[in-house]
């Protein structure tokens, strides 16, 4: 007996709901078509569906995202780092309370080693009356960050190997939901026997027609909901005879007006909820300049230094997207001007390393660098702004402004001294300044984001 099963998958949507009305209509129509043709259809998400950059996610701490997945009838999901480490422990532990689908993540545990009640290592789904699909999940092991939030995340390969071996005894086909990245997916295909299909995520890669490695089909659908992945399974005599993959560009597809209206209402409700939380009243404006020191950026640098109890504070002005006007300041205002899921970080640097960073940060290339990632959701790096640092600069013969002297808390920078520098975690994990990335001593402050420090500082 021949059967056809379709698997649809999304990944790394990051609360980019601008494409969700197309995705919702497309999947709903496909579900009806498959039902008419008596074909099985399954639907999975591979993590980072939520991102607190969006006010809907910020106000509901991701629970509205779960409702959206419920509405489309997802069959299983795994978590990404945005679910795992941008929510505090209780928020993640209760995120899926209303979920009508299983959450599969084999490598997440409570600090005491027990599995969360909502996280399964795998699930077996009867796709048809005679064909069962085993679904295993794993997420990127940002061990230190999970530990700071009260979780224990373990390297995924041992857990995946055991879960795949176990589920293989119960299922006719094994699918891995992998929020690990393309390199790790290739390693899974090469080293873990019994995996038929890997639905990938985390590195935002796209496999337009899949990639076969060691008889395992690797699939991925990019980021931000631009694509929906489709896997076609051809079953013959209750055995998987062929698997093929494509992605569907949803941009030109018709939109669901009902879903669009629902999202508009959700956003209005979320903004109202954030606006109801007042954090301070400003007696004066706090202006902002991306390319020069300014009062609002100076305030954030000061807040970082004070919160982390460091020698200096250091932050790029580009993390602030707009100034603050005098009058009431609400959670809505702070989310609007600082939407990034960025945490404070304290790093120990030698004076010579700190000088190199200050010199590099002062270049026009760094100030005007446009990028996305490592938690940054802004437009441009901007001027590096300091608290506890005074810089003397002047025009040189080349017509450029060069740094002549650096003072740390009133004293000349000492190349041999170790300084404690409060900054953002994107510099600690990203490749912007190698001196920070490779520093031996780093302290991360979680679950607070930069906007939480702003709220704390403004309320003083």
Coordinates of N, CA and C in Angstrom, one line a residue, residues 54-205:
X54 N 9.3 42.1 19.7 CA 7.9 42.5 19.3 C 7.1 42.8 20.6
X55 N 6.3 43.8 20.6 CA 5.5 44.2 21.8 C 4.5 43.1 22.2
X56 N 4.0 42.3 21.2 CA 3.1 41.2 21.6 C 3.8 40.2 22.5
X57 N 5.0 39.8 22.1 CA 5.8 38.9 22.8 C 6.2 39.4 24.1
X58 N 6.6 40.7 24.1 CA 7.1 41.4 25.3 C 6.0 41.4 26.4
X59 N 4.8 41.8 26.0 CA 3.7 42.0 26.9 C 3.2 40.7 27.5
X60 N 3.2 39.7 26.6 CA 2.6 38.4 27.1 C 3.7 37.4 27.4
X61 N 4.9 37.8 27.4 CA 6.0 36.9 27.6 C 5.9 35.6 26.8
X62 N 5.5 35.8 25.5 CA 5.5 34.6 24.6 C 4.2 33.8 24.6
X63 N 3.3 34.0 25.5 CA 2.1 33.2 25.6 C 1.2 33.4 24.4
X64 N 1.2 34.7 23.9 CA 0.4 34.9 22.7 C 1.0 34.2 21.5
X65 N 2.3 34.0 21.4 CA 3.0 33.2 20.4 C 2.5 31.8 20.4
X66 N 2.4 31.2 21.6 CA 1.9 29.9 21.8 C 0.5 29.8 21.3
X67 N -0.3 30.8 21.6 CA -1.7 30.8 21.1 C -1.8 30.7 19.6
X68 N -0.8 31.5 18.9 CA -0.8 31.5 17.4 C -0.5 30.1 16.9
X69 N 0.5 29.4 17.6 CA 0.8 28.0 17.2 C -0.4 27.1 17.4
X70 N -1.1 27.3 18.5 CA -2.3 26.5 18.7 C -3.3 26.7 17.6
X71 N -3.5 28.0 17.2 CA -4.5 28.3 16.2 C -4.3 27.5 14.9
X72 N -3.0 27.3 14.5 CA -2.7 26.6 13.3 C -2.6 25.1 13.4
X73 N -2.7 24.6 14.6 CA -2.7 23.2 14.8 C -1.3 22.5 14.7
X74 N -0.3 23.2 15.2 CA 1.0 22.6 15.2 C 1.0 21.3 16.0
X75 N 1.8 20.3 15.4 CA 1.8 19.0 16.0 C 2.9 18.8 17.0
X76 N 4.0 19.6 16.9 CA 5.1 19.5 17.9 C 6.0 20.7 17.6
X77 N 6.7 21.1 18.7 CA 7.7 22.2 18.5 C 8.9 21.8 19.4
X78 N 10.0 22.5 19.1 CA 11.1 22.5 20.1 C 11.4 24.0 20.4
X79 N 12.3 24.2 21.4 CA 12.6 25.6 21.8 C 13.9 26.0 21.2
X80 N 14.0 27.3 21.0 CA 15.3 27.9 20.6 C 15.8 28.7 21.8
X81 N 17.0 29.4 21.5 CA 17.5 30.2 22.6 C 16.7 31.4 23.0
X82 N 15.8 31.9 22.1 CA 14.9 33.0 22.4 C 13.8 32.5 23.4
X83 N 13.4 31.3 23.3 CA 12.5 30.8 24.3 C 13.2 30.5 25.6
X84 N 14.4 29.9 25.4 CA 15.2 29.3 26.5 C 15.9 30.3 27.4
X85 N 16.4 31.4 26.8 CA 17.3 32.3 27.7 C 16.9 33.8 27.6
X86 N 15.7 34.1 27.0 CA 15.3 35.5 27.1 C 14.1 35.6 28.0
X87 N 13.6 34.5 28.6 CA 12.6 34.5 29.6 C 13.2 34.1 30.9
X88 N 12.6 34.6 32.0 CA 13.2 34.1 33.3 C 12.6 32.6 33.5
X89 N 13.1 32.0 34.6 CA 12.8 30.6 34.8 C 11.3 30.3 34.9
X90 N 10.6 31.1 35.6 CA 9.1 30.9 35.8 C 8.4 31.1 34.5
X91 N 8.8 32.1 33.7 CA 8.2 32.4 32.4 C 8.3 31.3 31.4
X92 N 9.5 30.7 31.4 CA 9.7 29.6 30.5 C 9.0 28.3 31.0
X93 N 9.0 28.2 32.3 CA 8.4 27.0 32.9 C 6.8 27.0 32.7
X94 N 6.3 28.2 32.5 CA 4.8 28.3 32.4 C 4.4 28.7 30.9
X95 N 5.4 28.8 30.1 CA 5.1 29.3 28.7 C 4.1 28.4 28.0
X96 N 4.2 27.1 28.1 CA 3.4 26.2 27.3 C 2.2 25.6 28.1
X97 N 1.8 26.3 29.1 CA 0.7 25.8 29.9 C -0.6 25.6 29.1
X98 N -0.8 26.4 28.1 CA -2.0 26.3 27.3 C -1.7 25.6 25.9
X99 N -0.5 25.1 25.7 CA -0.2 24.5 24.4 C -1.0 23.3 24.2
X100 N -1.4 23.2 22.9 CA -2.2 22.0 22.5 C -1.3 21.1 21.6
X101 N 0.0 21.1 21.9 CA 1.0 20.4 21.2 C 2.1 20.0 22.1
X102 N 2.9 18.9 21.9 CA 4.0 18.6 22.7 C 5.2 19.4 22.4
X103 N 6.0 19.7 23.4 CA 7.3 20.4 23.3 C 8.4 19.3 23.4
X104 N 9.2 19.1 22.4 CA 10.3 18.1 22.5 C 11.6 18.8 22.5
X105 N 12.3 18.5 23.6 CA 13.7 19.1 23.8 C 14.4 18.1 24.8
X106 N 15.2 17.3 24.2 CA 15.8 16.2 24.9 C 16.9 16.6 25.9
X107 N 17.5 17.8 25.7 CA 18.7 18.2 26.5 C 18.4 19.3 27.5
X108 N 17.2 19.5 27.9 CA 16.9 20.5 28.9 C 16.4 19.9 30.2
X109 N 16.9 20.3 31.3 CA 16.5 19.8 32.6 C 16.4 20.9 33.7
X110 N 15.7 20.6 34.7 CA 15.8 21.5 35.9 C 17.2 21.4 36.5
X111 N 17.5 22.3 37.4 CA 18.9 22.3 38.0 C 19.2 21.0 38.7
X112 N 18.1 20.4 39.3 CA 18.3 19.1 40.0 C 18.4 17.9 39.1
X113 N 18.3 18.1 37.8 CA 18.4 17.0 36.9 C 17.1 16.4 36.4
X114 N 16.0 16.9 37.0 CA 14.7 16.4 36.6 C 14.3 17.0 35.3
X115 N 13.5 16.3 34.5 CA 13.0 16.9 33.3 C 11.8 17.8 33.6
X116 N 11.7 19.0 32.9 CA 10.5 19.8 33.1 C 9.3 19.0 32.7
X117 N 8.2 19.2 33.4 CA 7.0 18.4 33.0 C 6.5 18.6 31.6
X118 N 6.8 19.8 31.0 CA 6.3 20.2 29.7 C 7.3 19.8 28.6
X119 N 8.5 19.3 28.9 CA 9.5 19.0 27.9 C 9.8 17.5 27.8
X120 N 9.5 17.0 26.6 CA 9.7 15.6 26.4 C 10.9 15.4 25.5
X121 N 11.6 14.3 25.7 CA 12.8 14.0 24.8 C 12.3 13.7 23.4
X122 N 11.2 13.0 23.3 CA 10.6 12.7 22.0 C 9.1 12.4 22.1
X123 N 8.5 12.4 21.0 CA 7.1 12.0 20.9 C 6.8 11.1 19.7
X124 N 5.9 10.2 19.7 CA 5.6 9.4 18.6 C 4.2 9.8 18.1
X125 N 4.1 10.2 16.8 CA 2.9 10.7 16.3 C 2.4 9.7 15.2
X126 N 1.2 9.2 15.4 CA 0.6 8.3 14.3 C 0.2 9.1 13.1
X127 N 1.0 9.2 12.1 CA 0.7 10.1 10.9 C -0.5 9.5 10.2
X128 N -0.5 8.1 10.1 CA -1.6 7.4 9.5 C -2.0 6.3 10.4
X129 N -2.9 5.5 10.0 CA -3.3 4.3 10.9 C -2.2 3.3 11.0
X130 N -1.3 3.3 10.0 CA -0.2 2.3 10.0 C 1.2 2.8 10.0
X131 N 1.4 4.2 10.0 CA 2.7 4.7 9.9 C 2.9 5.8 11.0
X132 N 4.0 5.5 11.8 CA 4.2 6.4 13.0 C 5.5 7.1 12.8
X133 N 5.5 8.4 13.1 CA 6.7 9.3 13.0 C 7.2 9.6 14.4
X134 N 8.4 9.3 14.7 CA 9.0 9.7 16.0 C 9.7 11.0 15.8
X135 N 9.4 12.0 16.7 CA 9.9 13.3 16.7 C 10.8 13.6 17.9
X136 N 12.1 13.9 17.7 CA 13.0 14.1 18.7 C 13.4 15.6 18.6
X137 N 13.7 16.3 19.7 CA 14.1 17.7 19.7 C 15.3 18.0 20.5
X138 N 16.1 19.0 20.1 CA 17.2 19.4 20.9 C 17.5 20.9 20.6
X139 N 18.0 21.6 21.6 CA 18.3 23.0 21.4 C 19.7 23.4 21.7
X140 N 20.1 24.5 21.3 CA 21.5 25.0 21.4 C 21.9 25.0 22.9
X141 N 23.1 24.4 23.2 CA 23.5 24.3 24.6 C 24.2 25.5 25.2
X142 N 23.5 26.6 25.3 CA 24.1 27.8 26.0 C 24.2 27.6 27.5
X143 N 25.1 26.7 27.9 CA 25.0 26.1 29.2 C 25.0 27.2 30.3
X144 N 26.0 28.1 30.2 CA 26.2 29.1 31.3 C 24.9 30.0 31.5
X145 N 24.3 30.4 30.4 CA 23.1 31.2 30.4 C 21.9 30.5 31.0
X146 N 21.8 29.2 30.6 CA 20.7 28.4 31.2 C 20.9 28.2 32.7
X147 N 22.2 28.0 33.1 CA 22.5 27.8 34.6 C 22.1 29.1 35.4
X148 N 22.4 30.3 34.8 CA 22.1 31.5 35.5 C 20.6 31.7 35.7
X149 N 19.8 31.1 34.8 CA 18.3 31.2 34.9 C 17.7 30.0 35.7
X150 N 18.5 29.1 36.2 CA 18.0 28.0 37.0 C 17.7 26.7 36.3
X151 N 18.3 26.6 35.0 CA 18.1 25.4 34.2 C 19.4 24.7 34.1
X152 N 19.3 23.5 33.6 CA 20.5 22.7 33.2 C 20.4 22.3 31.8
X153 N 21.3 22.7 30.9 CA 21.2 22.3 29.5 C 22.4 21.5 29.3
X154 N 22.3 20.3 28.6 CA 23.4 19.4 28.4 C 23.8 19.3 26.9
X155 N 25.0 19.0 26.6 CA 25.4 18.8 25.2 C 24.4 17.8 24.5
X156 N 24.0 18.1 23.3 CA 22.8 17.4 22.8 C 23.1 16.0 22.2
X157 N 24.4 15.7 21.9 CA 24.6 14.5 21.1 C 24.3 13.2 21.8
X158 N 24.7 13.1 23.1 CA 24.4 11.9 23.8 C 22.9 11.7 24.0
X159 N 22.3 12.8 24.3 CA 20.8 12.8 24.5 C 20.1 12.4 23.2
X160 N 20.5 13.0 22.1 CA 19.9 12.7 20.8 C 20.1 11.2 20.4
X161 N 21.3 10.7 20.7 CA 21.7 9.4 20.3 C 20.8 8.4 21.1
X162 N 20.6 8.6 22.4 CA 19.8 7.8 23.2 C 18.3 7.9 22.8
X163 N 17.8 9.1 22.6 CA 16.4 9.3 22.2 C 16.1 8.7 20.9
X164 N 17.0 8.9 19.9 CA 16.7 8.3 18.5 C 16.7 6.8 18.6
X165 N 17.6 6.2 19.4 CA 17.7 4.8 19.5 C 16.4 4.2 20.1
X166 N 15.9 4.9 21.1 CA 14.7 4.5 21.8 C 13.4 4.7 20.9
X167 N 13.3 5.8 20.3 CA 12.1 6.1 19.5 C 12.1 5.3 18.2
X168 N 13.3 4.9 17.7 CA 13.4 4.0 16.5 C 12.6 2.7 16.7
X169 N 12.6 2.2 18.0 CA 11.9 1.0 18.3 C 10.4 1.2 18.2
X170 N 9.9 2.4 18.2 CA 8.5 2.7 18.3 C 7.9 3.3 17.1
X171 N 8.8 3.8 16.2 CA 8.3 4.6 15.0 C 8.9 4.0 13.7
X172 N 8.2 4.4 12.6 CA 8.7 3.9 11.3 C 9.6 5.0 10.6
X173 N 9.6 6.2 11.2 CA 10.4 7.2 10.6 C 10.8 8.2 11.7
X174 N 12.1 8.7 11.7 CA 12.5 9.5 12.8 C 12.9 10.9 12.3
X175 N 12.2 11.9 12.9 CA 12.5 13.3 12.5 C 13.1 14.0 13.7
X176 N 14.2 14.8 13.5 CA 14.8 15.6 14.5 C 14.5 17.0 14.3
X177 N 13.9 17.7 15.3 CA 13.8 19.1 15.3 C 15.0 19.7 16.0
X178 N 15.9 20.3 15.2 CA 17.2 20.7 15.7 C 17.4 22.2 15.7
X179 N 17.4 22.7 16.9 CA 17.7 24.2 17.0 C 19.2 24.2 17.4
X180 N 20.1 23.6 16.6 CA 21.5 23.5 16.9 C 22.4 24.2 15.8
X181 N 21.9 24.4 14.6 CA 22.7 25.0 13.6 C 23.1 24.0 12.5
X182 N 23.4 24.5 11.4 CA 23.7 23.7 10.2 C 24.9 22.7 10.4
X183 N 26.0 23.2 11.1 CA 27.1 22.4 11.3 C 26.8 21.2 12.2
X184 N 26.0 21.4 13.2 CA 25.6 20.4 14.1 C 24.7 19.4 13.4
X185 N 23.8 19.9 12.6 CA 22.9 19.1 11.8 C 23.7 18.1 11.0
X186 N 24.7 18.6 10.3 CA 25.5 17.7 9.5 C 26.2 16.7 10.3
X187 N 26.6 17.1 11.5 CA 27.3 16.1 12.4 C 26.3 15.0 12.9
X188 N 25.0 15.4 13.1 CA 24.0 14.4 13.5 C 23.8 13.4 12.4
X189 N 23.7 13.9 11.1 CA 23.5 13.0 10.0 C 24.7 12.1 9.8
X190 N 25.9 12.6 10.1 CA 27.1 11.7 9.9 C 27.3 10.7 11.0
X191 N 26.8 11.0 12.2 CA 27.2 10.2 13.4 C 26.1 9.5 14.1
X192 N 24.9 9.9 14.0 CA 23.8 9.3 14.7 C 22.9 8.4 13.8
X193 N 23.0 7.1 13.9 CA 22.3 6.3 13.0 C 20.8 6.3 13.3
X194 N 20.0 6.1 12.3 CA 18.5 6.0 12.5 C 17.8 7.3 12.2
X195 N 18.4 8.4 11.9 CA 17.7 9.7 11.7 C 17.4 9.8 10.2
X196 N 16.1 9.9 9.9 CA 15.7 10.0 8.5 C 15.6 11.5 8.0
X197 N 15.2 12.4 8.9 CA 15.0 13.8 8.5 C 15.4 14.7 9.6
X198 N 16.1 15.7 9.3 CA 16.5 16.8 10.3 C 15.9 18.1 9.8
X199 N 15.0 18.7 10.6 CA 14.5 20.0 10.4 C 15.3 21.0 11.2
X200 N 16.1 21.8 10.5 CA 17.1 22.6 11.1 C 16.7 24.1 11.4
X201 N 17.5 24.7 12.2 CA 17.2 26.1 12.7 C 18.4 26.7 13.3
X202 N 18.3 27.8 13.9 CA 19.3 28.5 14.7 C 20.3 29.4 13.8
X203 N 20.8 28.8 12.8 CA 21.8 29.5 11.9 C 21.1 30.2 10.7
X204 N 19.7 30.1 10.7 CA 18.9 30.8 9.7 C 19.3 30.5 8.2
X205 N 19.7 29.2 8.0 CA 20.1 28.8 6.7 C 18.8 28.3 6.0

